[in-house]
mmCIF file of the C-alpha atoms, coordinates in Angstrom:
data_MODEL
# 
_entry.id   MODEL 
# 
loop_
_atom_site.group_PDB 
_atom_site.id 
_atom_site.type_symbol 
_atom_site.label_atom_id 
_atom_site.label_alt_id 
_atom_site.label_comp_id 
_atom_site.label_asym_id 
_atom_site.label_entity_id 
_atom_site.label_seq_id 
_atom_site.pdbx_PDB_ins_code 
_atom_site.Cartn_x 
_atom_site.Cartn_y 
_atom_site.Cartn_z 
_atom_site.occupancy 
_atom_site.B_iso_or_equiv 
_atom_site.pdbx_formal_charge 
_atom_site.auth_seq_id 
_atom_site.auth_comp_id 
_atom_site.auth_asym_id 
_atom_site.auth_atom_id 
_atom_site.pdbx_PDB_model_num 
ATOM 1  C CA . MET A 1 1  ? 15.330 1.121   -29.358 1.00 0.00 ? 1  MET A CA 1 
ATOM 2  C CA . ALA A 1 2  ? 16.141 -2.544  -29.785 1.00 0.00 ? 2  ALA A CA 1 
ATOM 3  C CA . LEU A 1 3  ? 13.285 -5.016  -30.053 1.00 0.00 ? 3  LEU A CA 1 
ATOM 4  C CA . TYR A 1 4  ? 14.917 -7.716  -27.959 1.00 0.00 ? 4  TYR A CA 1 
ATOM 5  C CA . GLU A 1 5  ? 12.735 -10.357 -26.378 1.00 0.00 ? 5  GLU A CA 1 
ATOM 6  C CA . SER A 1 6  ? 14.271 -12.905 -24.023 1.00 0.00 ? 6  SER A CA 1 
ATOM 7  C CA . GLU A 1 7  ? 13.874 -16.643 -24.452 1.00 0.00 ? 7  GLU A CA 1 
ATOM 8  C CA . HIS A 1 8  ? 11.845 -16.775 -21.254 1.00 0.00 ? 8  HIS A CA 1 
ATOM 9  C CA . THR A 1 9  ? 9.432  -14.110 -22.486 1.00 0.00 ? 9  THR A CA 1 
ATOM 10 C CA . LYS A 1 10 ? 9.008  -15.935 -25.785 1.00 0.00 ? 10 LYS A CA 1 
ATOM 11 C CA . PHE A 1 11 ? 8.369  -19.187 -23.932 1.00 0.00 ? 11 PHE A CA 1 
ATOM 12 C CA . MET A 1 12 ? 5.796  -17.578 -21.631 1.00 0.00 ? 12 MET A CA 1 
ATOM 13 C CA . ARG A 1 13 ? 3.967  -15.917 -24.534 1.00 0.00 ? 13 ARG A CA 1 
ATOM 14 C CA . GLU A 1 14 ? 3.817  -19.245 -26.372 1.00 0.00 ? 14 GLU A CA 1 
ATOM 15 C CA . TRP A 1 15 ? 2.775  -21.123 -23.224 1.00 0.00 ? 15 TRP A CA 1 
ATOM 16 C CA . MET A 1 16 ? -0.062 -18.689 -22.477 1.00 0.00 ? 16 MET A CA 1 
ATOM 17 C CA . ALA A 1 17 ? -1.235 -18.849 -26.104 1.00 0.00 ? 17 ALA A CA 1 
ATOM 18 C CA . ASN A 1 18 ? -1.328 -22.664 -25.978 1.00 0.00 ? 18 ASN A CA 1 
ATOM 19 C CA . HIS A 1 19 ? -2.849 -22.869 -22.466 1.00 0.00 ? 19 HIS A CA 1 
ATOM 20 C CA . PRO A 1 20 ? -5.554 -20.172 -22.137 1.00 0.00 ? 20 PRO A CA 1 
ATOM 21 C CA . GLN A 1 21 ? -6.927 -21.775 -18.952 1.00 0.00 ? 21 GLN A CA 1 
ATOM 22 C CA . GLU A 1 22 ? -3.746 -20.721 -17.147 1.00 0.00 ? 22 GLU A CA 1 
ATOM 23 C CA . LYS A 1 23 ? -4.893 -17.081 -17.194 1.00 0.00 ? 23 LYS A CA 1 
ATOM 24 C CA . LYS A 1 24 ? -7.655 -17.811 -14.664 1.00 0.00 ? 24 LYS A CA 1 
ATOM 25 C CA . GLU A 1 25 ? -5.268 -19.769 -12.460 1.00 0.00 ? 25 GLU A CA 1 
ATOM 26 C CA . GLN A 1 26 ? -2.754 -16.926 -12.653 1.00 0.00 ? 26 GLN A CA 1 
ATOM 27 C CA . GLN A 1 27 ? -5.422 -14.432 -11.598 1.00 0.00 ? 27 GLN A CA 1 
ATOM 28 C CA . ALA A 1 28 ? -6.545 -16.684 -8.735  1.00 0.00 ? 28 ALA A CA 1 
ATOM 29 C CA . GLY A 1 29 ? -2.969 -16.974 -7.472  1.00 0.00 ? 29 GLY A CA 1 
ATOM 30 C CA . ARG A 1 30 ? -2.480 -13.230 -7.647  1.00 0.00 ? 30 ARG A CA 1 
ATOM 31 C CA . ALA A 1 31 ? -5.733 -12.630 -5.752  1.00 0.00 ? 31 ALA A CA 1 
ATOM 32 C CA . LEU A 1 32 ? -4.653 -15.125 -3.104  1.00 0.00 ? 32 LEU A CA 1 
ATOM 33 C CA . TRP A 1 33 ? -1.290 -13.488 -2.389  1.00 0.00 ? 33 TRP A CA 1 
ATOM 34 C CA . TRP A 1 34 ? -1.329 -9.869  -3.615  1.00 0.00 ? 34 TRP A CA 1 
ATOM 35 C CA . ASP A 1 35 ? -4.730 -8.345  -4.306  1.00 0.00 ? 35 ASP A CA 1 
ATOM 36 C CA . LYS A 1 36 ? -5.924 -7.628  -0.779  1.00 0.00 ? 36 LYS A CA 1 
ATOM 37 C CA . PRO A 1 37 ? -8.140 -4.770  0.375   1.00 0.00 ? 37 PRO A CA 1 
ATOM 38 C CA . GLN A 1 38 ? -6.110 -2.091  2.130   1.00 0.00 ? 38 GLN A CA 1 
ATOM 39 C CA . ASP A 1 39 ? -7.067 -0.733  5.567   1.00 0.00 ? 39 ASP A CA 1 
ATOM 40 C CA . THR A 1 40 ? -5.874 2.872   5.506   1.00 0.00 ? 40 THR A CA 1 
ATOM 41 C CA . ASP A 1 41 ? -6.745 3.485   9.174   1.00 0.00 ? 41 ASP A CA 1 
ATOM 42 C CA . ALA A 1 42 ? -4.634 0.540   10.344  1.00 0.00 ? 42 ALA A CA 1 
ATOM 43 C CA . ARG A 1 43 ? -1.772 1.634   8.106   1.00 0.00 ? 43 ARG A CA 1 
ATOM 44 C CA . ALA A 1 44 ? -1.905 5.163   9.555   1.00 0.00 ? 44 ALA A CA 1 
ATOM 45 C CA . ARG A 1 45 ? -1.977 3.828   13.138  1.00 0.00 ? 45 ARG A CA 1 
ATOM 46 C CA . ASN A 1 46 ? 0.991  1.561   12.459  1.00 0.00 ? 46 ASN A CA 1 
ATOM 47 C CA . SER A 1 47 ? 3.055  4.345   10.941  1.00 0.00 ? 47 SER A CA 1 
ATOM 48 C CA . GLU A 1 48 ? 2.260  6.690   13.857  1.00 0.00 ? 48 GLU A CA 1 
ATOM 49 C CA . ALA A 1 49 ? 3.131  4.025   16.428  1.00 0.00 ? 49 ALA A CA 1 
ATOM 50 C CA . SER A 1 50 ? 6.518  3.180   14.945  1.00 0.00 ? 50 SER A CA 1 
ATOM 51 C CA . VAL A 1 51 ? 9.559  4.208   16.958  1.00 0.00 ? 51 VAL A CA 1 
ATOM 52 C CA . PRO A 1 52 ? 12.466 5.591   14.930  1.00 0.00 ? 52 PRO A CA 1 
ATOM 53 C CA . SER A 1 53 ? 15.609 3.509   15.196  1.00 0.00 ? 53 SER A CA 1 
ATOM 54 C CA . LYS A 1 54 ? 18.861 4.966   16.485  1.00 0.00 ? 54 LYS A CA 1 
ATOM 55 C CA . PRO A 1 55 ? 21.679 5.646   14.027  1.00 0.00 ? 55 PRO A CA 1 
ATOM 56 C CA . TYR A 1 56 ? 23.834 3.091   15.813  1.00 0.00 ? 56 TYR A CA 1 
ATOM 57 C CA . TYR A 1 57 ? 21.703 0.157   16.863  1.00 0.00 ? 57 TYR A CA 1 
ATOM 58 C CA . TYR A 1 58 ? 23.898 -1.061  19.719  1.00 0.00 ? 58 TYR A CA 1 
ATOM 59 C CA . GLN A 1 59 ? 24.291 2.350   21.378  1.00 0.00 ? 59 GLN A CA 1 
ATOM 60 C CA . THR A 1 60 ? 22.832 2.219   24.912  1.00 0.00 ? 60 THR A CA 1 
ATOM 61 C CA . ASP A 1 61 ? 22.537 5.989   25.641  1.00 0.00 ? 61 ASP A CA 1 
# 
C-alpha cells in the first residue's frame, strides 16, 4: 500500500498543528450543522407517510 498524502492533507495537518484553537471552532461548527439529536418517532412517521413515486413521473393513470 502506498503512503501517499496529498498536498491539501499535509497543509491541513500543519495548519492544525500551528493553530490548536481551530479544533474547538471546528467542533462548534460541526455541532451547529451536523450533530443534532435524532427523533426516531418522527423519522418513522415520515417514512410511513411517504407515497411511493410512479415509475414514469408524468404518467396520469
